[in-house]
PDB file of C-alpha atoms in Angstrom:
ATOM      1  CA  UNK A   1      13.730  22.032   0.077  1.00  0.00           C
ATOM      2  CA  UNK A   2      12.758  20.596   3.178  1.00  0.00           C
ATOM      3  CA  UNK A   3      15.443  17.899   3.319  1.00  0.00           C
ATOM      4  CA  UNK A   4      12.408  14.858   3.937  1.00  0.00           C
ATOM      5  CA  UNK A   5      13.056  13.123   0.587  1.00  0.00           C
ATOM      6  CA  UNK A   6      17.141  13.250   1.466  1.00  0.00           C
ATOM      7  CA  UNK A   7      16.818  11.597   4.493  1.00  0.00           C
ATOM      8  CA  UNK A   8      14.594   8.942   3.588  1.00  0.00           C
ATOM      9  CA  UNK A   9      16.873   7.681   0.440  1.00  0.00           C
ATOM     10  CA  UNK A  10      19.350   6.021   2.036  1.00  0.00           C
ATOM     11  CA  UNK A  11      20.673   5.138  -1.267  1.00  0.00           C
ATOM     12  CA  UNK A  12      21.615   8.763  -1.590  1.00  0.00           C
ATOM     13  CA  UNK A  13      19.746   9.503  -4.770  1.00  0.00           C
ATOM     14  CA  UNK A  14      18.304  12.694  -3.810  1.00  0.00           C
ATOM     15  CA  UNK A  15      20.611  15.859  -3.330  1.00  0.00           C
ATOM     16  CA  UNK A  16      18.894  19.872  -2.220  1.00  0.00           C
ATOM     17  CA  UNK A  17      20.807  22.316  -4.881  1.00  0.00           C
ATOM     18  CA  UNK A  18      19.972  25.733  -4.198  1.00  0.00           C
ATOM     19  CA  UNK A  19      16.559  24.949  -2.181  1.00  0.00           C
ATOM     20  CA  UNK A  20      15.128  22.146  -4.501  1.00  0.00           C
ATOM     21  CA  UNK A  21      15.716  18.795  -4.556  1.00  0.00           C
ATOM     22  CA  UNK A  22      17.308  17.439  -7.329  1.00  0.00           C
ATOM     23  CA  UNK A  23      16.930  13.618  -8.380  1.00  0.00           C
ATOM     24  CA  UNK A  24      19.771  11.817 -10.108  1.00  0.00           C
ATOM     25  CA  UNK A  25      16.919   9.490 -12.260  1.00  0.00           C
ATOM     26  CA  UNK A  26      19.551   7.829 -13.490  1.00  0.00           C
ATOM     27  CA  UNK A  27      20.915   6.310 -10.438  1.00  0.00           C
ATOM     28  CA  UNK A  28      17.397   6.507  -8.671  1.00  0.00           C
ATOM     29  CA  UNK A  29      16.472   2.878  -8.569  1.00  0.00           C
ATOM     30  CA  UNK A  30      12.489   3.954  -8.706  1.00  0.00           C
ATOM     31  CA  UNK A  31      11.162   2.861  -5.172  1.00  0.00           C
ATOM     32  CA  UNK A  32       8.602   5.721  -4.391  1.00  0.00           C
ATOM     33  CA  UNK A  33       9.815   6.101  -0.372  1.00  0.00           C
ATOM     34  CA  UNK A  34      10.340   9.210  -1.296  1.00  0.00           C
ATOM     35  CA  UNK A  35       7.213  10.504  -2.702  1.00  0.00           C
ATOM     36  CA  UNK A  36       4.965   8.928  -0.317  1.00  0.00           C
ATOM     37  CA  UNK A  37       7.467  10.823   2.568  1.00  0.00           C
ATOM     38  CA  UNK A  38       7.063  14.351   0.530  1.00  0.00           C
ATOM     39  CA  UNK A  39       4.478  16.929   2.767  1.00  0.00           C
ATOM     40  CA  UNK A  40       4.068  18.508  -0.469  1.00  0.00           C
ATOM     41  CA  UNK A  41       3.471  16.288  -2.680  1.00  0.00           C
ATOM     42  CA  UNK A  42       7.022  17.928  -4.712  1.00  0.00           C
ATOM     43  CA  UNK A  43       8.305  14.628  -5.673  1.00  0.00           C
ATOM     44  CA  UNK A  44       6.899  12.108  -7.817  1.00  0.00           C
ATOM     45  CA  UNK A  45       7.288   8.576  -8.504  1.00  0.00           C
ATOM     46  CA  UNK A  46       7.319   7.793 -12.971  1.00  0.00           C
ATOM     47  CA  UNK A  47       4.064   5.782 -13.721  1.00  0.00           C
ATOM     48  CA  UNK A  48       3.009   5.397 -10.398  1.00  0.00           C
ATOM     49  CA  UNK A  49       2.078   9.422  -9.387  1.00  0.00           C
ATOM     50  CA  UNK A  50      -0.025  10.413  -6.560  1.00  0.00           C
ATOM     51  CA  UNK A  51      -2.692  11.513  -9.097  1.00  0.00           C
ATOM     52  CA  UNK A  52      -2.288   7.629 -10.977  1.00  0.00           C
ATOM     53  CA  UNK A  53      -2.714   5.320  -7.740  1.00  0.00           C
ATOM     54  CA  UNK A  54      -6.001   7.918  -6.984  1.00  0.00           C
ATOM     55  CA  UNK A  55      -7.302   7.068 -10.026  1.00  0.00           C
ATOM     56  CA  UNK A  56      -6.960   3.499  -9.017  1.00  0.00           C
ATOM     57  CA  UNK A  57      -8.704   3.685  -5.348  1.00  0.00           C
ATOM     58  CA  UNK A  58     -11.443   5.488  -7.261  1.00  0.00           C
ATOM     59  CA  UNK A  59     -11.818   2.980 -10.004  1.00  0.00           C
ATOM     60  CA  UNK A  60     -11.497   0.080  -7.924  1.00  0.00           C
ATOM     61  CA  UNK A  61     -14.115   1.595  -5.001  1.00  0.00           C
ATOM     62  CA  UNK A  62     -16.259   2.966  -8.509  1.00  0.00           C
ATOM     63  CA  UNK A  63     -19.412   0.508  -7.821  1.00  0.00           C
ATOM     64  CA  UNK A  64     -19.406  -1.767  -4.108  1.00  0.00           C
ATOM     65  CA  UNK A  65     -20.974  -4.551  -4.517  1.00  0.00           C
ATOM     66  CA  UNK A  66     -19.942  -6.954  -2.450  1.00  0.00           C
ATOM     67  CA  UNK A  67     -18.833  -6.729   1.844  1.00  0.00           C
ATOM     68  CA  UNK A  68     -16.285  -6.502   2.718  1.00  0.00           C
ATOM     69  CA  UNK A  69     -14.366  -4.872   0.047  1.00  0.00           C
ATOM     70  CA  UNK A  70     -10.943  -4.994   0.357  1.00  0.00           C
ATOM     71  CA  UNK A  71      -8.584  -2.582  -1.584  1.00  0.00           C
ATOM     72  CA  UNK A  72      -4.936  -4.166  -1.221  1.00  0.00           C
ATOM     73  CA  UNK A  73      -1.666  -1.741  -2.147  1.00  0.00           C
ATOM     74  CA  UNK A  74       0.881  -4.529  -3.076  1.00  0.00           C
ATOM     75  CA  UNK A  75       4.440  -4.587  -4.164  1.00  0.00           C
ATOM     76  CA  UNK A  76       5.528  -5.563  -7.427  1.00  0.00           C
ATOM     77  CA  UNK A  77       8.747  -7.359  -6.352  1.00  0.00           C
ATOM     78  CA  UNK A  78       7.140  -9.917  -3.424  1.00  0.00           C
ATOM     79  CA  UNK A  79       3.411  -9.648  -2.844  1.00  0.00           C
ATOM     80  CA  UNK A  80       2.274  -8.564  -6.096  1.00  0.00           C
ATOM     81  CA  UNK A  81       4.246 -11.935  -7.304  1.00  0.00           C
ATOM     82  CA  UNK A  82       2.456 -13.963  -4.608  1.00  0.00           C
ATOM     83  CA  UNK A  83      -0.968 -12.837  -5.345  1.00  0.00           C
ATOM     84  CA  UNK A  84      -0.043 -13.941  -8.957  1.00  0.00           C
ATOM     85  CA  UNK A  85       1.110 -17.261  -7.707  1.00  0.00           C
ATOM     86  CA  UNK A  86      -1.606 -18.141  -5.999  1.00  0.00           C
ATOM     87  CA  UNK A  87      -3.675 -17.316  -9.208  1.00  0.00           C
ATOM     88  CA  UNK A  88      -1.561 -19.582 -11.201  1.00  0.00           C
ATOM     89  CA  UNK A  89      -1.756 -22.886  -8.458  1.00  0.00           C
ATOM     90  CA  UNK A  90      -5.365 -21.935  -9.125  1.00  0.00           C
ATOM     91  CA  UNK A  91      -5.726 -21.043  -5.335  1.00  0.00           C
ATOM     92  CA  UNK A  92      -9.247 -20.389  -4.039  1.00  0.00           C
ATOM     93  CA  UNK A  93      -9.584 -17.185  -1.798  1.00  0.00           C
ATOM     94  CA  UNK A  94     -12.134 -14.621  -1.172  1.00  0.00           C
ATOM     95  CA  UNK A  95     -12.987 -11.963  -4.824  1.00  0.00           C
ATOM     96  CA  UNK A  96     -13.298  -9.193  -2.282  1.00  0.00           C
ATOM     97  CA  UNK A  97      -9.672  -7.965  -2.655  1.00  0.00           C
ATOM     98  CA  UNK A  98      -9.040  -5.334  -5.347  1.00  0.00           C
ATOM     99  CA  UNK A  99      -5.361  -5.346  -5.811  1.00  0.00           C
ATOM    100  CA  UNK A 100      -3.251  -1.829  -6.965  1.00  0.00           C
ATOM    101  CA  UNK A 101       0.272  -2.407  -7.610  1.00  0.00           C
ATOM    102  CA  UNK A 102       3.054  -0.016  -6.349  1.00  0.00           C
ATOM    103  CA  UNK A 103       6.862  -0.946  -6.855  1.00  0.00           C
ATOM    104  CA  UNK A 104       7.108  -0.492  -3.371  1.00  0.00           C
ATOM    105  CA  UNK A 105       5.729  -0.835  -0.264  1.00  0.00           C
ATOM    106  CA  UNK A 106       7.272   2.235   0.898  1.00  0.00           C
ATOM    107  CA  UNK A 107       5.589   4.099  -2.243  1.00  0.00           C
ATOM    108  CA  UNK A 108       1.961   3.653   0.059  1.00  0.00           C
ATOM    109  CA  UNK A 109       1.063   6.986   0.968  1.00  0.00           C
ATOM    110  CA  UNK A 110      -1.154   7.075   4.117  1.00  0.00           C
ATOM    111  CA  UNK A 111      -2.922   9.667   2.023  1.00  0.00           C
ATOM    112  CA  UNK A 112      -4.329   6.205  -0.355  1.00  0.00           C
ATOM    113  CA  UNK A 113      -5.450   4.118   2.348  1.00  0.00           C
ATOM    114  CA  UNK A 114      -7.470   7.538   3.974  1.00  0.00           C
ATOM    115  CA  UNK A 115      -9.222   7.803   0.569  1.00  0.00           C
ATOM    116  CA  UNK A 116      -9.998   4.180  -0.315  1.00  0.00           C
ATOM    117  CA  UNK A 117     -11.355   4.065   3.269  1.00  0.00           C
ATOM    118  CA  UNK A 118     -13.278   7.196   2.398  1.00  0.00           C
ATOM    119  CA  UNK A 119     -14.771   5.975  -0.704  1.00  0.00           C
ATOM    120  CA  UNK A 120     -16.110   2.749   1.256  1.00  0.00           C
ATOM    121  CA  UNK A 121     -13.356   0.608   1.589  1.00  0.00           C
ATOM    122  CA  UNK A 122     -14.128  -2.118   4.075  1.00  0.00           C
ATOM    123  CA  UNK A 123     -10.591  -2.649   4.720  1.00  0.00           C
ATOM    124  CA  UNK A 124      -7.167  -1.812   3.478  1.00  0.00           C
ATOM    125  CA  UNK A 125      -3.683  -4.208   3.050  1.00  0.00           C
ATOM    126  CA  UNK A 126      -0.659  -3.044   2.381  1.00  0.00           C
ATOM    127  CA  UNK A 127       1.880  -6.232   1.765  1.00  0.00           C
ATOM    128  CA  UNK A 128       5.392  -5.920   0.953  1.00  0.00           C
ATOM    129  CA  UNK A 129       8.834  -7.953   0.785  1.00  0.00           C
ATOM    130  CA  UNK A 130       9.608  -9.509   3.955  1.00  0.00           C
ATOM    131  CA  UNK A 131      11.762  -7.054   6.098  1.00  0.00           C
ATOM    132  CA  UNK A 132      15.493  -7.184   5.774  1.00  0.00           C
ATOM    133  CA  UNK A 133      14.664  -8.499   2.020  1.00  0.00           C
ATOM    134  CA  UNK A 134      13.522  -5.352  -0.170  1.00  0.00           C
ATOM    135  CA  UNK A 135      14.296  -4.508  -3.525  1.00  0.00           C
ATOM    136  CA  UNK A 136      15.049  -1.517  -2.175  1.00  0.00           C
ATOM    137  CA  UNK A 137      17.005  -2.249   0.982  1.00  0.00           C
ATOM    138  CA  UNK A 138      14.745   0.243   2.866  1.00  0.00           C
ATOM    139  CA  UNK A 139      11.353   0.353   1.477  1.00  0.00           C
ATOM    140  CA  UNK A 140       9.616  -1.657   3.409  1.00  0.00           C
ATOM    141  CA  UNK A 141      10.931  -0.430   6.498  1.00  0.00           C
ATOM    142  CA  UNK A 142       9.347   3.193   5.841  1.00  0.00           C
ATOM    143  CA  UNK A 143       6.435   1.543   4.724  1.00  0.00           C
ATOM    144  CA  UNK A 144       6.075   0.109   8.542  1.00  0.00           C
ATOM    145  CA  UNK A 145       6.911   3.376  10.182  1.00  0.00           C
ATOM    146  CA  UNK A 146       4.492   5.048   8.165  1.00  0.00           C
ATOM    147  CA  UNK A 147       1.811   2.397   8.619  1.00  0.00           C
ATOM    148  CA  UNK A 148       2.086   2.337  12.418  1.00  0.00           C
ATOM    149  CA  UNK A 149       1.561   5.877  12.729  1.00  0.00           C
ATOM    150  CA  UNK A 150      -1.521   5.368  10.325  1.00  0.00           C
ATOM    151  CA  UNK A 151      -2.548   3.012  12.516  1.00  0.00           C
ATOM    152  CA  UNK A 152      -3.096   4.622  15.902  1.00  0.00           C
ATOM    153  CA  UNK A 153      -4.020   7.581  13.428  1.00  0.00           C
ATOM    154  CA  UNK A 154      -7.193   5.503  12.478  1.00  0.00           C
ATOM    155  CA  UNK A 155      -8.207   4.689  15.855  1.00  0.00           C
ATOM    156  CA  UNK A 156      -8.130   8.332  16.947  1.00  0.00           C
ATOM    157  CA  UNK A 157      -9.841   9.119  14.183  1.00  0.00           C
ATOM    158  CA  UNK A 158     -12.618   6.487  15.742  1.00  0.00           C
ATOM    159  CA  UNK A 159     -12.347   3.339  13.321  1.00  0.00           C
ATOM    160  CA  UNK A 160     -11.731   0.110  13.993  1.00  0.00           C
ATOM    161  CA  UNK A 161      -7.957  -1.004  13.945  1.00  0.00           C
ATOM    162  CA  UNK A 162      -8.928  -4.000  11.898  1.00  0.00           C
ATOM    163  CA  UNK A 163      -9.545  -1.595   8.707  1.00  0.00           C
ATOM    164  CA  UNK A 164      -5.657  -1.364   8.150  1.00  0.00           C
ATOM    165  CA  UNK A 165      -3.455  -4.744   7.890  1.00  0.00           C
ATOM    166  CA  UNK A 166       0.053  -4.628   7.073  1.00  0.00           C
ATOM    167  CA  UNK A 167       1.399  -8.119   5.575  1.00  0.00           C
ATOM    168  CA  UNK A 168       5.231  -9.260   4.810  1.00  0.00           C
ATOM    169  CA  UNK A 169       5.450 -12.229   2.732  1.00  0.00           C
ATOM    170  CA  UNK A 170       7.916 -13.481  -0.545  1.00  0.00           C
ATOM    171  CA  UNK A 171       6.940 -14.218  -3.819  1.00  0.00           C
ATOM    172  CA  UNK A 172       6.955 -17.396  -3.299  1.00  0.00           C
ATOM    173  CA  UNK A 173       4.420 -17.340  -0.921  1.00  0.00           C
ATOM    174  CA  UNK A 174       1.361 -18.229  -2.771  1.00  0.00           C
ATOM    175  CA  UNK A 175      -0.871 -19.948  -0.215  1.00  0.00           C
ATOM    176  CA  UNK A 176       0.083 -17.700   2.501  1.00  0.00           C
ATOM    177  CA  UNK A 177      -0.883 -14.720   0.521  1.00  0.00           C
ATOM    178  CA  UNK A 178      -4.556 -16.651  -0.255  1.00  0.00           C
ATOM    179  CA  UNK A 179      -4.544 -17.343   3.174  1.00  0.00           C
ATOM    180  CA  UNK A 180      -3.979 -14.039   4.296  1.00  0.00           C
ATOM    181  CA  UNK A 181      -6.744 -12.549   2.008  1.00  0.00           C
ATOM    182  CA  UNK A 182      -9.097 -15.497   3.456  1.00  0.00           C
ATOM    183  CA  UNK A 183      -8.424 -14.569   6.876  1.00  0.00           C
ATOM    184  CA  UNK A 184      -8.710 -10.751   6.566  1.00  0.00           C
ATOM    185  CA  UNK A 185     -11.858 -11.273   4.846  1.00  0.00           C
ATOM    186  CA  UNK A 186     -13.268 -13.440   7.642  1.00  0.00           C
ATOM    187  CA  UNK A 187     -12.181 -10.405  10.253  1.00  0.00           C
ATOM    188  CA  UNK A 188     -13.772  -7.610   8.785  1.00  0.00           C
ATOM    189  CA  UNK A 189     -16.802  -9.800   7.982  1.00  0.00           C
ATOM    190  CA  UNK A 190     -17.216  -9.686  11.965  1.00  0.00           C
ATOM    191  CA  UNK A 191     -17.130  -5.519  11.757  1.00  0.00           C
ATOM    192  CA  UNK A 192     -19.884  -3.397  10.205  1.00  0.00           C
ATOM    193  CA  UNK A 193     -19.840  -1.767   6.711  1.00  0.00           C
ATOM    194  CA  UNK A 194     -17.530   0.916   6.973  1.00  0.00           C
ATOM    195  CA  UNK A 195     -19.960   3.522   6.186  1.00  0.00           C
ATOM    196  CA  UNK A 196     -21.448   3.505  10.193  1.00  0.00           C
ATOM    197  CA  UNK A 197     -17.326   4.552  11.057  1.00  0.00           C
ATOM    198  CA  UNK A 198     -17.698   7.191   8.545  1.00  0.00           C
ATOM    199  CA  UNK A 199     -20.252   9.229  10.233  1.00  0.00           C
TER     200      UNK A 199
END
């Protein structure tokens, strides 16, 4: 009931009746911005919980075998689409990226890129739609308010501000989403493993 998930849907999905909130699923077009805004962790997203995209970051950060390891929270609508563009021009770019798909940017919980980075994630991306083009109208602007916080968060917190990228491309952006990968790849290479920022 604290009126968080209300304010961020703009679409006016979510409703407080009687101290609770109160989804019209329906109507809800599925984004996530709300769940990753929930303190509580009250609201979540069908198919893509909290508990779902954990299991992910701990699959995908399971064995490290290679530096730097990348894990890269992309949306299904845009960046997910470019990454699987760039695999079908048979684009060649760096194997280091691990790639968990949200419908959303705004679905990225800071909470996911804290734990992949605490399992021994070199390096996190989070890509979206470019802004003023979401699925979602909003999305991807929550996902930027939230990931700027994150990212003076991080540097408080004494890592590097290179371990958190934040990417806008379309879906028809195959060989800038390659060359994106490449070139994150190439910066953290030039940082330690992220185990010495862990200490």
């Amino acid at each position: 009931g604290c009126r968080i998930c209300e304010s961020v849907c703009e679409l006016g999905r979510i409703k407080i009746i009687k101290g609770k909130a109160v989804v019209d699923e329906v109507a809800c077009r599925g984004c996530g911005a709300c769940s990753a805004a929930c303190p509580s962790g009250a609201l979540q997203t069908r198919n893509y919980t909290d508990e779902q995209i954990m299991a992910q970051i701990r699959e995908a950060t399971r064995e490290i075998n290679e530096f730097p390891l990348v894990i890269g929270f992309l949306c299904h609508w845009c960046s997910y689409a470019a990454a699987d563009l760039a695999g079908s021009m048979r684009l060649q770019y760096p194997t280091n990226l691990r790639n968990i798909r949200v419908l959303c940017a705004g679905r990225v919980n800071p909470s996911f890129v804290l734990e992949a980075l605490r399992r021994g994630a070199d390096g996190v991306l989070v890509a979206g739609c470019r802004l003023g083009e979401c699925h979602y109208t909003i999305g991807n602007y929550c996902a930027l308010q939230r990931m700027n916080v994150l990212s003076k968060l991080l540097v408080d917190m004494g890592f590097d501000e290179r371990r958190l990228r934040v990417e806008w491309l379309a879906a028809s952006e195959g060989e800038k989403f390659a060359g994106i990968v490449k070139d994150y790849v190439e910066q953290l290479k030039e940082l330690s493993p992220i185990g010495s920022e862990l200490k």
